[in-house]
Amino acid sequence: MSCIKDEDTSKIFPTLKHSPSLKGFTHLASDGVYRSFSSSGEVVDYKQLSPTEITKMLEFFEKHTHNSESFQESRKKFEGVDGRNVTDLEQLLHPGREIRPLRFRE
């Protein structure tokens, strides 16, 4: 799930460092970790989210999505997830293919 620009986001989305080129983006993965990626797929920064923080982000996404059915399917991936349980630095900086943003899954 990529970040949407909106004035409400400062209260919902944790502040992360951005790619120096400013061409990167943020992504909430199904492991509960919110990551900032460079345009080439490198993790620039991350934050392990609590279930409450994940819920707040998902509620924001739901409010701004155009395909509610598809969103509900995606939301199921986050049930019972606590990003604070992800402590392996390798996973934090190099998430597995299945949870990387779509453009970096090749």
PDB file of N, CA and C in Angstrom:
ATOM      1  N   MET A   1       0.845  -1.151   0.000  1.00  0.00           N
ATOM      2  CA  MET A   1       0.000   0.000   0.000  1.00  0.00           C
ATOM      3  C   MET A   1       0.903   1.230   0.000  1.00  0.00           C
ATOM      4  N   SER A   2       0.789   2.008  -1.020  1.00  0.00           N
ATOM      5  CA  SER A   2       1.616   3.198  -1.122  1.00  0.00           C
ATOM      6  C   SER A   2       0.922   4.396  -0.503  1.00  0.00           C
ATOM      7  N   CYS A   3       1.716   5.320  -0.039  1.00  0.00           N
ATOM      8  CA  CYS A   3       1.202   6.497   0.667  1.00  0.00           C
ATOM      9  C   CYS A   3       0.492   7.456  -0.279  1.00  0.00           C
ATOM     10  N   ILE A   4      -0.617   8.008   0.169  1.00  0.00           N
ATOM     11  CA  ILE A   4      -1.383   9.013  -0.547  1.00  0.00           C
ATOM     12  C   ILE A   4      -1.075  10.355   0.108  1.00  0.00           C
ATOM     13  N   LYS A   5      -0.857  11.380  -0.698  1.00  0.00           N
ATOM     14  CA  LYS A   5      -0.571  12.710  -0.156  1.00  0.00           C
ATOM     15  C   LYS A   5      -1.880  13.367   0.280  1.00  0.00           C
ATOM     16  N   ASP A   6      -1.952  13.816   1.510  1.00  0.00           N
ATOM     17  CA  ASP A   6      -3.172  14.409   2.058  1.00  0.00           C
ATOM     18  C   ASP A   6      -2.796  15.137   3.335  1.00  0.00           C
ATOM     19  N   GLU A   7      -3.536  16.172   3.661  1.00  0.00           N
ATOM     20  CA  GLU A   7      -3.219  16.918   4.884  1.00  0.00           C
ATOM     21  C   GLU A   7      -3.417  16.086   6.145  1.00  0.00           C
ATOM     22  N   ASP A   8      -4.247  15.049   6.093  1.00  0.00           N
ATOM     23  CA  ASP A   8      -4.488  14.198   7.257  1.00  0.00           C
ATOM     24  C   ASP A   8      -3.315  13.261   7.559  1.00  0.00           C
ATOM     25  N   THR A   9      -2.432  13.068   6.620  1.00  0.00           N
ATOM     26  CA  THR A   9      -1.399  12.047   6.764  1.00  0.00           C
ATOM     27  C   THR A   9      -0.412  12.314   7.888  1.00  0.00           C
ATOM     28  N   SER A  10      -0.179  13.559   8.238  1.00  0.00           N
ATOM     29  CA  SER A  10       0.811  13.846   9.284  1.00  0.00           C
ATOM     30  C   SER A  10       0.409  13.256  10.631  1.00  0.00           C
ATOM     31  N   LYS A  11      -0.867  13.045  10.843  1.00  0.00           N
ATOM     32  CA  LYS A  11      -1.342  12.459  12.094  1.00  0.00           C
ATOM     33  C   LYS A  11      -1.365  10.934  12.040  1.00  0.00           C
ATOM     34  N   ILE A  12      -1.307  10.374  10.841  1.00  0.00           N
ATOM     35  CA  ILE A  12      -1.479   8.933  10.662  1.00  0.00           C
ATOM     36  C   ILE A  12      -0.179   8.237  10.280  1.00  0.00           C
ATOM     37  N   PHE A  13       0.562   8.835   9.352  1.00  0.00           N
ATOM     38  CA  PHE A  13       1.762   8.199   8.824  1.00  0.00           C
ATOM     39  C   PHE A  13       3.000   8.640   9.599  1.00  0.00           C
ATOM     40  N   PRO A  14       3.785   7.681  10.093  1.00  0.00           N
ATOM     41  CA  PRO A  14       5.028   8.044  10.793  1.00  0.00           C
ATOM     42  C   PRO A  14       5.974   8.777   9.840  1.00  0.00           C
ATOM     43  N   THR A  15       6.782   9.648  10.385  1.00  0.00           N
ATOM     44  CA  THR A  15       7.762  10.365   9.582  1.00  0.00           C
ATOM     45  C   THR A  15       8.938   9.441   9.296  1.00  0.00           C
ATOM     46  N   LEU A  16       9.261   9.313   8.024  1.00  0.00           N
ATOM     47  CA  LEU A  16      10.406   8.511   7.601  1.00  0.00           C
ATOM     48  C   LEU A  16      11.329   9.373   6.750  1.00  0.00           C
ATOM     49  N   LYS A  17      12.614   9.006   6.734  1.00  0.00           N
ATOM     50  CA  LYS A  17      13.556   9.666   5.833  1.00  0.00           C
ATOM     51  C   LYS A  17      13.150   9.314   4.405  1.00  0.00           C
ATOM     52  N   HIS A  18      13.412  10.250   3.486  1.00  0.00           N
ATOM     53  CA  HIS A  18      13.090  10.029   2.081  1.00  0.00           C
ATOM     54  C   HIS A  18      14.358   9.777   1.282  1.00  0.00           C
ATOM     55  N   SER A  19      14.184   9.214   0.116  1.00  0.00           N
ATOM     56  CA  SER A  19      15.282   9.008  -0.808  1.00  0.00           C
ATOM     57  C   SER A  19      15.901  10.363  -1.151  1.00  0.00           C
ATOM     58  N   PRO A  20      17.237  10.451  -1.227  1.00  0.00           N
ATOM     59  CA  PRO A  20      17.876  11.731  -1.563  1.00  0.00           C
ATOM     60  C   PRO A  20      17.381  12.313  -2.889  1.00  0.00           C
ATOM     61  N   SER A  21      16.997  11.453  -3.832  1.00  0.00           N
ATOM     62  CA  SER A  21      16.511  11.929  -5.131  1.00  0.00           C
ATOM     63  C   SER A  21      15.084  12.459  -5.054  1.00  0.00           C
ATOM     64  N   LEU A  22      14.400  12.167  -3.939  1.00  0.00           N
ATOM     65  CA  LEU A  22      12.985  12.511  -3.744  1.00  0.00           C
ATOM     66  C   LEU A  22      12.073  11.820  -4.753  1.00  0.00           C
ATOM     67  N   LYS A  23      12.565  10.745  -5.382  1.00  0.00           N
ATOM     68  CA  LYS A  23      11.759   9.984  -6.338  1.00  0.00           C
ATOM     69  C   LYS A  23      11.283   8.669  -5.739  1.00  0.00           C
ATOM     70  N   GLY A  24      11.517   8.483  -4.459  1.00  0.00           N
ATOM     71  CA  GLY A  24      11.098   7.257  -3.792  1.00  0.00           C
ATOM     72  C   GLY A  24       9.661   7.341  -3.333  1.00  0.00           C
ATOM     73  N   PHE A  25       9.265   6.376  -2.529  1.00  0.00           N
ATOM     74  CA  PHE A  25       7.895   6.327  -2.020  1.00  0.00           C
ATOM     75  C   PHE A  25       7.858   5.505  -0.748  1.00  0.00           C
ATOM     76  N   THR A  26       6.728   5.546  -0.059  1.00  0.00           N
ATOM     77  CA  THR A  26       6.558   4.754   1.153  1.00  0.00           C
ATOM     78  C   THR A  26       5.596   3.612   0.883  1.00  0.00           C
ATOM     79  N   HIS A  27       5.711   2.565   1.711  1.00  0.00           N
ATOM     80  CA  HIS A  27       4.919   1.355   1.503  1.00  0.00           C
ATOM     81  C   HIS A  27       4.692   0.663   2.842  1.00  0.00           C
ATOM     82  N   LEU A  28       3.442   0.310   3.105  1.00  0.00           N
ATOM     83  CA  LEU A  28       3.111  -0.496   4.282  1.00  0.00           C
ATOM     84  C   LEU A  28       3.023  -1.938   3.826  1.00  0.00           C
ATOM     85  N   ALA A  29       3.951  -2.765   4.300  1.00  0.00           N
ATOM     86  CA  ALA A  29       3.976  -4.175   3.909  1.00  0.00           C
ATOM     87  C   ALA A  29       3.148  -5.009   4.875  1.00  0.00           C
ATOM     88  N   SER A  30       2.780  -6.192   4.429  1.00  0.00           N
ATOM     89  CA  SER A  30       1.921  -7.066   5.233  1.00  0.00           C
ATOM     90  C   SER A  30       2.625  -7.632   6.463  1.00  0.00           C
ATOM     91  N   ASP A  31       3.918  -7.327   6.646  1.00  0.00           N
ATOM     92  CA  ASP A  31       4.595  -7.711   7.892  1.00  0.00           C
ATOM     93  C   ASP A  31       4.425  -6.633   8.959  1.00  0.00           C
ATOM     94  N   GLY A  32       3.712  -5.539   8.608  1.00  0.00           N
ATOM     95  CA  GLY A  32       3.464  -4.466   9.564  1.00  0.00           C
ATOM     96  C   GLY A  32       4.568  -3.437   9.646  1.00  0.00           C
ATOM     97  N   VAL A  33       5.482  -3.476   8.685  1.00  0.00           N
ATOM     98  CA  VAL A  33       6.575  -2.510   8.665  1.00  0.00           C
ATOM     99  C   VAL A  33       6.298  -1.488   7.561  1.00  0.00           C
ATOM    100  N   TYR A  34       6.362  -0.225   7.940  1.00  0.00           N
ATOM    101  CA  TYR A  34       6.178   0.897   7.024  1.00  0.00           C
ATOM    102  C   TYR A  34       7.572   1.302   6.567  1.00  0.00           C
ATOM    103  N   ARG A  35       7.834   1.204   5.244  1.00  0.00           N
ATOM    104  CA  ARG A  35       9.174   1.454   4.724  1.00  0.00           C
ATOM    105  C   ARG A  35       9.175   2.596   3.718  1.00  0.00           C
ATOM    106  N   SER A  36      10.275   3.315   3.693  1.00  0.00           N
ATOM    107  CA  SER A  36      10.544   4.319   2.675  1.00  0.00           C
ATOM    108  C   SER A  36      11.539   3.686   1.706  1.00  0.00           C
ATOM    109  N   PHE A  37      11.189   3.682   0.415  1.00  0.00           N
ATOM    110  CA  PHE A  37      12.037   3.091  -0.618  1.00  0.00           C
ATOM    111  C   PHE A  37      12.581   4.168  -1.540  1.00  0.00           C
ATOM    112  N   SER A  38      13.793   3.938  -2.038  1.00  0.00           N
ATOM    113  CA  SER A  38      14.317   4.780  -3.111  1.00  0.00           C
ATOM    114  C   SER A  38      13.664   4.307  -4.409  1.00  0.00           C
ATOM    115  N   SER A  39      13.827   5.061  -5.475  1.00  0.00           N
ATOM    116  CA  SER A  39      13.232   4.669  -6.754  1.00  0.00           C
ATOM    117  C   SER A  39      13.851   3.387  -7.303  1.00  0.00           C
ATOM    118  N   SER A  40      15.026   3.001  -6.802  1.00  0.00           N
ATOM    119  CA  SER A  40      15.673   1.768  -7.254  1.00  0.00           C
ATOM    120  C   SER A  40      15.373   0.568  -6.355  1.00  0.00           C
ATOM    121  N   GLY A  41      14.566   0.774  -5.312  1.00  0.00           N
ATOM    122  CA  GLY A  41      14.154  -0.344  -4.468  1.00  0.00           C
ATOM    123  C   GLY A  41      14.918  -0.527  -3.180  1.00  0.00           C
ATOM    124  N   GLU A  42      15.822   0.382  -2.871  1.00  0.00           N
ATOM    125  CA  GLU A  42      16.562   0.311  -1.612  1.00  0.00           C
ATOM    126  C   GLU A  42      15.693   0.847  -0.473  1.00  0.00           C
ATOM    127  N   VAL A  43      15.740   0.184   0.681  1.00  0.00           N
ATOM    128  CA  VAL A  43      15.024   0.699   1.848  1.00  0.00           C
ATOM    129  C   VAL A  43      15.843   1.845   2.433  1.00  0.00           C
ATOM    130  N   VAL A  44      15.229   3.010   2.524  1.00  0.00           N
ATOM    131  CA  VAL A  44      15.888   4.208   3.042  1.00  0.00           C
ATOM    132  C   VAL A  44      15.665   4.318   4.549  1.00  0.00           C
ATOM    133  N   ASP A  45      14.459   3.966   4.988  1.00  0.00           N
ATOM    134  CA  ASP A  45      14.095   4.068   6.400  1.00  0.00           C
ATOM    135  C   ASP A  45      12.896   3.154   6.636  1.00  0.00           C
ATOM    136  N   TYR A  46      12.614   2.857   7.893  1.00  0.00           N
ATOM    137  CA  TYR A  46      11.482   1.986   8.215  1.00  0.00           C
ATOM    138  C   TYR A  46      11.004   2.251   9.636  1.00  0.00           C
ATOM    139  N   LYS A  47       9.789   1.808   9.894  1.00  0.00           N
ATOM    140  CA  LYS A  47       9.241   1.838  11.259  1.00  0.00           C
ATOM    141  C   LYS A  47       8.344   0.623  11.420  1.00  0.00           C
ATOM    142  N   GLN A  48       8.594  -0.133  12.486  1.00  0.00           N
ATOM    143  CA  GLN A  48       7.740  -1.272  12.807  1.00  0.00           C
ATOM    144  C   GLN A  48       6.498  -0.730  13.507  1.00  0.00           C
ATOM    145  N   LEU A  49       5.320  -0.996  12.938  1.00  0.00           N
ATOM    146  CA  LEU A  49       4.082  -0.428  13.463  1.00  0.00           C
ATOM    147  C   LEU A  49       3.364  -1.357  14.429  1.00  0.00           C
ATOM    148  N   SER A  50       2.707  -0.748  15.394  1.00  0.00           N
ATOM    149  CA  SER A  50       1.850  -1.490  16.322  1.00  0.00           C
ATOM    150  C   SER A  50       0.539  -1.807  15.607  1.00  0.00           C
ATOM    151  N   PRO A  51      -0.240  -2.752  16.123  1.00  0.00           N
ATOM    152  CA  PRO A  51      -1.549  -3.027  15.518  1.00  0.00           C
ATOM    153  C   PRO A  51      -2.435  -1.779  15.438  1.00  0.00           C
ATOM    154  N   THR A  52      -2.377  -0.915  16.428  1.00  0.00           N
ATOM    155  CA  THR A  52      -3.173   0.317  16.412  1.00  0.00           C
ATOM    156  C   THR A  52      -2.735   1.240  15.275  1.00  0.00           C
ATOM    157  N   GLU A  53      -1.424   1.382  15.096  1.00  0.00           N
ATOM    158  CA  GLU A  53      -0.914   2.230  14.010  1.00  0.00           C
ATOM    159  C   GLU A  53      -1.290   1.659  12.650  1.00  0.00           C
ATOM    160  N   ILE A  54      -1.207   0.337  12.511  1.00  0.00           N
ATOM    161  CA  ILE A  54      -1.591  -0.316  11.255  1.00  0.00           C
ATOM    162  C   ILE A  54      -3.064  -0.048  10.966  1.00  0.00           C
ATOM    163  N   THR A  55      -3.904  -0.201  11.968  1.00  0.00           N
ATOM    164  CA  THR A  55      -5.342   0.030  11.799  1.00  0.00           C
ATOM    165  C   THR A  55      -5.619   1.457  11.349  1.00  0.00           C
ATOM    166  N   LYS A  56      -4.949   2.430  11.944  1.00  0.00           N
ATOM    167  CA  LYS A  56      -5.150   3.834  11.553  1.00  0.00           C
ATOM    168  C   LYS A  56      -4.780   4.054  10.090  1.00  0.00           C
ATOM    169  N   MET A  57      -3.673   3.456   9.660  1.00  0.00           N
ATOM    170  CA  MET A  57      -3.268   3.608   8.265  1.00  0.00           C
ATOM    171  C   MET A  57      -4.276   2.933   7.341  1.00  0.00           C
ATOM    172  N   LEU A  58      -4.717   1.736   7.702  1.00  0.00           N
ATOM    173  CA  LEU A  58      -5.681   1.024   6.867  1.00  0.00           C
ATOM    174  C   LEU A  58      -7.003   1.777   6.776  1.00  0.00           C
ATOM    175  N   GLU A  59      -7.425   2.383   7.861  1.00  0.00           N
ATOM    176  CA  GLU A  59      -8.657   3.181   7.839  1.00  0.00           C
ATOM    177  C   GLU A  59      -8.508   4.374   6.895  1.00  0.00           C
ATOM    178  N   PHE A  60      -7.336   4.981   6.891  1.00  0.00           N
ATOM    179  CA  PHE A  60      -7.083   6.088   5.970  1.00  0.00           C
ATOM    180  C   PHE A  60      -7.148   5.593   4.526  1.00  0.00           C
ATOM    181  N   PHE A  61      -6.460   4.476   4.241  1.00  0.00           N
ATOM    182  CA  PHE A  61      -6.469   3.930   2.880  1.00  0.00           C
ATOM    183  C   PHE A  61      -7.889   3.586   2.437  1.00  0.00           C
ATOM    184  N   GLU A  62      -8.653   2.996   3.339  1.00  0.00           N
ATOM    185  CA  GLU A  62     -10.022   2.601   3.007  1.00  0.00           C
ATOM    186  C   GLU A  62     -10.857   3.824   2.619  1.00  0.00           C
ATOM    187  N   LYS A  63     -10.647   4.907   3.317  1.00  0.00           N
ATOM    188  CA  LYS A  63     -11.388   6.146   3.048  1.00  0.00           C
ATOM    189  C   LYS A  63     -11.044   6.715   1.669  1.00  0.00           C
ATOM    190  N   HIS A  64      -9.839   6.417   1.174  1.00  0.00           N
ATOM    191  CA  HIS A  64      -9.370   6.997  -0.082  1.00  0.00           C
ATOM    192  C   HIS A  64      -9.292   5.996  -1.233  1.00  0.00           C
ATOM    193  N   THR A  65      -9.811   4.800  -1.056  1.00  0.00           N
ATOM    194  CA  THR A  65      -9.736   3.808  -2.122  1.00  0.00           C
ATOM    195  C   THR A  65     -10.990   3.857  -2.992  1.00  0.00           C
ATOM    196  N   HIS A  66     -10.824   3.448  -4.241  1.00  0.00           N
ATOM    197  CA  HIS A  66     -11.949   3.435  -5.177  1.00  0.00           C
ATOM    198  C   HIS A  66     -12.500   2.028  -5.364  1.00  0.00           C
ATOM    199  N   ASN A  67     -11.763   1.021  -4.911  1.00  0.00           N
ATOM    200  CA  ASN A  67     -12.199  -0.360  -5.077  1.00  0.00           C
ATOM    201  C   ASN A  67     -12.283  -1.010  -3.702  1.00  0.00           C
ATOM    202  N   SER A  68     -13.415  -0.864  -3.068  1.00  0.00           N
ATOM    203  CA  SER A  68     -13.599  -1.338  -1.695  1.00  0.00           C
ATOM    204  C   SER A  68     -13.424  -2.846  -1.573  1.00  0.00           C
ATOM    205  N   GLU A  69     -13.909  -3.596  -2.545  1.00  0.00           N
ATOM    206  CA  GLU A  69     -13.807  -5.058  -2.493  1.00  0.00           C
ATOM    207  C   GLU A  69     -12.349  -5.505  -2.526  1.00  0.00           C
ATOM    208  N   SER A  70     -11.577  -4.934  -3.412  1.00  0.00           N
ATOM    209  CA  SER A  70     -10.153  -5.256  -3.515  1.00  0.00           C
ATOM    210  C   SER A  70      -9.422  -4.853  -2.236  1.00  0.00           C
ATOM    211  N   PHE A  71      -9.777  -3.696  -1.697  1.00  0.00           N
ATOM    212  CA  PHE A  71      -9.147  -3.234  -0.465  1.00  0.00           C
ATOM    213  C   PHE A  71      -9.430  -4.195   0.678  1.00  0.00           C
ATOM    214  N   GLN A  72     -10.658  -4.668   0.803  1.00  0.00           N
ATOM    215  CA  GLN A  72     -11.021  -5.584   1.890  1.00  0.00           C
ATOM    216  C   GLN A  72     -10.203  -6.873   1.802  1.00  0.00           C
ATOM    217  N   GLU A  73      -9.943  -7.343   0.582  1.00  0.00           N
ATOM    218  CA  GLU A  73      -9.088  -8.526   0.405  1.00  0.00           C
ATOM    219  C   GLU A  73      -7.674  -8.231   0.901  1.00  0.00           C
ATOM    220  N   SER A  74      -7.149  -7.084   0.538  1.00  0.00           N
ATOM    221  CA  SER A  74      -5.797  -6.700   0.968  1.00  0.00           C
ATOM    222  C   SER A  74      -5.727  -6.527   2.477  1.00  0.00           C
ATOM    223  N   ARG A  75      -6.764  -5.968   3.049  1.00  0.00           N
ATOM    224  CA  ARG A  75      -6.785  -5.689   4.490  1.00  0.00           C
ATOM    225  C   ARG A  75      -6.653  -6.971   5.316  1.00  0.00           C
ATOM    226  N   LYS A  76      -7.174  -8.070   4.806  1.00  0.00           N
ATOM    227  CA  LYS A  76      -7.114  -9.353   5.528  1.00  0.00           C
ATOM    228  C   LYS A  76      -5.676  -9.764   5.836  1.00  0.00           C
ATOM    229  N   LYS A  77      -4.751  -9.354   4.991  1.00  0.00           N
ATOM    230  CA  LYS A  77      -3.339  -9.707   5.188  1.00  0.00           C
ATOM    231  C   LYS A  77      -2.766  -9.123   6.476  1.00  0.00           C
ATOM    232  N   PHE A  78      -3.423  -8.104   7.017  1.00  0.00           N
ATOM    233  CA  PHE A  78      -2.907  -7.413   8.196  1.00  0.00           C
ATOM    234  C   PHE A  78      -3.534  -7.889   9.505  1.00  0.00           C
ATOM    235  N   GLU A  79      -4.481  -8.803   9.425  1.00  0.00           N
ATOM    236  CA  GLU A  79      -5.141  -9.293  10.644  1.00  0.00           C
ATOM    237  C   GLU A  79      -4.128  -9.986  11.553  1.00  0.00           C
ATOM    238  N   GLY A  80      -4.042  -9.540  12.796  1.00  0.00           N
ATOM    239  CA  GLY A  80      -3.131 -10.134  13.774  1.00  0.00           C
ATOM    240  C   GLY A  80      -1.671  -9.750  13.607  1.00  0.00           C
ATOM    241  N   VAL A  81      -1.378  -8.806  12.718  1.00  0.00           N
ATOM    242  CA  VAL A  81       0.008  -8.416  12.436  1.00  0.00           C
ATOM    243  C   VAL A  81       0.470  -7.336  13.413  1.00  0.00           C
ATOM    244  N   ASP A  82       1.682  -7.497  13.911  1.00  0.00           N
ATOM    245  CA  ASP A  82       2.330  -6.501  14.766  1.00  0.00           C
ATOM    246  C   ASP A  82       3.744  -6.308  14.222  1.00  0.00           C
ATOM    247  N   GLY A  83       3.966  -5.200  13.545  1.00  0.00           N
ATOM    248  CA  GLY A  83       5.264  -4.937  12.933  1.00  0.00           C
ATOM    249  C   GLY A  83       6.409  -4.858  13.924  1.00  0.00           C
ATOM    250  N   ARG A  84       6.092  -4.629  15.188  1.00  0.00           N
ATOM    251  CA  ARG A  84       7.146  -4.555  16.209  1.00  0.00           C
ATOM    252  C   ARG A  84       7.800  -5.913  16.436  1.00  0.00           C
ATOM    253  N   ASN A  85       7.151  -6.974  15.953  1.00  0.00           N
ATOM    254  CA  ASN A  85       7.730  -8.314  16.066  1.00  0.00           C
ATOM    255  C   ASN A  85       8.792  -8.581  15.008  1.00  0.00           C
ATOM    256  N   VAL A  86       8.889  -7.708  14.014  1.00  0.00           N
ATOM    257  CA  VAL A  86       9.918  -7.856  12.978  1.00  0.00           C
ATOM    258  C   VAL A  86      11.176  -7.187  13.511  1.00  0.00           C
ATOM    259  N   THR A  87      12.128  -8.005  13.922  1.00  0.00           N
ATOM    260  CA  THR A  87      13.352  -7.471  14.524  1.00  0.00           C
ATOM    261  C   THR A  87      14.609  -7.847  13.745  1.00  0.00           C
ATOM    262  N   ASP A  88      14.469  -8.710  12.753  1.00  0.00           N
ATOM    263  CA  ASP A  88      15.606  -9.130  11.941  1.00  0.00           C
ATOM    264  C   ASP A  88      15.980  -7.999  10.980  1.00  0.00           C
ATOM    265  N   LEU A  89      17.171  -7.445  11.139  1.00  0.00           N
ATOM    266  CA  LEU A  89      17.614  -6.320  10.320  1.00  0.00           C
ATOM    267  C   LEU A  89      17.577  -6.660   8.831  1.00  0.00           C
ATOM    268  N   GLU A  90      17.900  -7.889   8.491  1.00  0.00           N
ATOM    269  CA  GLU A  90      17.856  -8.313   7.085  1.00  0.00           C
ATOM    270  C   GLU A  90      16.441  -8.168   6.523  1.00  0.00           C
ATOM    271  N   GLN A  91      15.438  -8.606   7.268  1.00  0.00           N
ATOM    272  CA  GLN A  91      14.053  -8.489   6.798  1.00  0.00           C
ATOM    273  C   GLN A  91      13.604  -7.026   6.767  1.00  0.00           C
ATOM    274  N   LEU A  92      14.056  -6.247   7.721  1.00  0.00           N
ATOM    275  CA  LEU A  92      13.676  -4.835   7.756  1.00  0.00           C
ATOM    276  C   LEU A  92      14.229  -4.081   6.546  1.00  0.00           C
ATOM    277  N   LEU A  93      15.478  -4.359   6.191  1.00  0.00           N
ATOM    278  CA  LEU A  93      16.129  -3.645   5.093  1.00  0.00           C
ATOM    279  C   LEU A  93      15.962  -4.311   3.734  1.00  0.00           C
ATOM    280  N   HIS A  94      15.681  -5.614   3.730  1.00  0.00           N
ATOM    281  CA  HIS A  94      15.540  -6.365   2.478  1.00  0.00           C
ATOM    282  C   HIS A  94      14.330  -7.283   2.584  1.00  0.00           C
ATOM    283  N   PRO A  95      13.127  -6.706   2.572  1.00  0.00           N
ATOM    284  CA  PRO A  95      11.929  -7.541   2.738  1.00  0.00           C
ATOM    285  C   PRO A  95      11.807  -8.562   1.613  1.00  0.00           C
ATOM    286  N   GLY A  96      11.212  -9.694   1.940  1.00  0.00           N
ATOM    287  CA  GLY A  96      11.029 -10.757   0.957  1.00  0.00           C
ATOM    288  C   GLY A  96      10.194 -10.315  -0.231  1.00  0.00           C
ATOM    289  N   ARG A  97      10.363 -11.022  -1.326  1.00  0.00           N
ATOM    290  CA  ARG A  97       9.676 -10.700  -2.578  1.00  0.00           C
ATOM    291  C   ARG A  97       8.171 -10.565  -2.390  1.00  0.00           C
ATOM    292  N   GLU A  98       7.580 -11.444  -1.583  1.00  0.00           N
ATOM    293  CA  GLU A  98       6.124 -11.479  -1.417  1.00  0.00           C
ATOM    294  C   GLU A  98       5.554 -10.257  -0.701  1.00  0.00           C
ATOM    295  N   ILE A  99       6.386  -9.492  -0.011  1.00  0.00           N
ATOM    296  CA  ILE A  99       5.868  -8.303   0.680  1.00  0.00           C
ATOM    297  C   ILE A  99       6.455  -7.001   0.141  1.00  0.00           C
ATOM    298  N   ARG A 100       7.332  -7.114  -0.848  1.00  0.00           N
ATOM    299  CA  ARG A 100       7.889  -5.899  -1.458  1.00  0.00           C
ATOM    300  C   ARG A 100       6.827  -5.209  -2.306  1.00  0.00           C
ATOM    301  N   PRO A 101       6.982  -3.918  -2.571  1.00  0.00           N
ATOM    302  CA  PRO A 101       6.060  -3.240  -3.491  1.00  0.00           C
ATOM    303  C   PRO A 101       6.067  -3.946  -4.850  1.00  0.00           C
ATOM    304  N   LEU A 102       4.940  -3.954  -5.526  1.00  0.00           N
ATOM    305  CA  LEU A 102       4.795  -4.675  -6.795  1.00  0.00           C
ATOM    306  C   LEU A 102       5.903  -4.366  -7.790  1.00  0.00           C
ATOM    307  N   ARG A 103       6.305  -3.122  -7.895  1.00  0.00           N
ATOM    308  CA  ARG A 103       7.306  -2.759  -8.906  1.00  0.00           C
ATOM    309  C   ARG A 103       8.677  -3.372  -8.637  1.00  0.00           C
ATOM    310  N   PHE A 104       8.909  -3.887  -7.430  1.00  0.00           N
ATOM    311  CA  PHE A 104      10.205  -4.483  -7.096  1.00  0.00           C
ATOM    312  C   PHE A 104      10.130  -5.991  -6.880  1.00  0.00           C
ATOM    313  N   ARG A 105       9.102  -6.631  -7.355  1.00  0.00           N
ATOM    314  CA  ARG A 105       8.948  -8.070  -7.125  1.00  0.00           C
ATOM    315  C   ARG A 105       9.587  -8.935  -8.200  1.00  0.00           C
ATOM    316  N   GLU A 106      10.182  -8.368  -9.189  1.00  0.00           N
ATOM    317  CA  GLU A 106      10.791  -9.158 -10.274  1.00  0.00           C
ATOM    318  C   GLU A 106      12.130  -9.706  -9.872  1.00  0.00           C
TER     319      GLU A 106
END
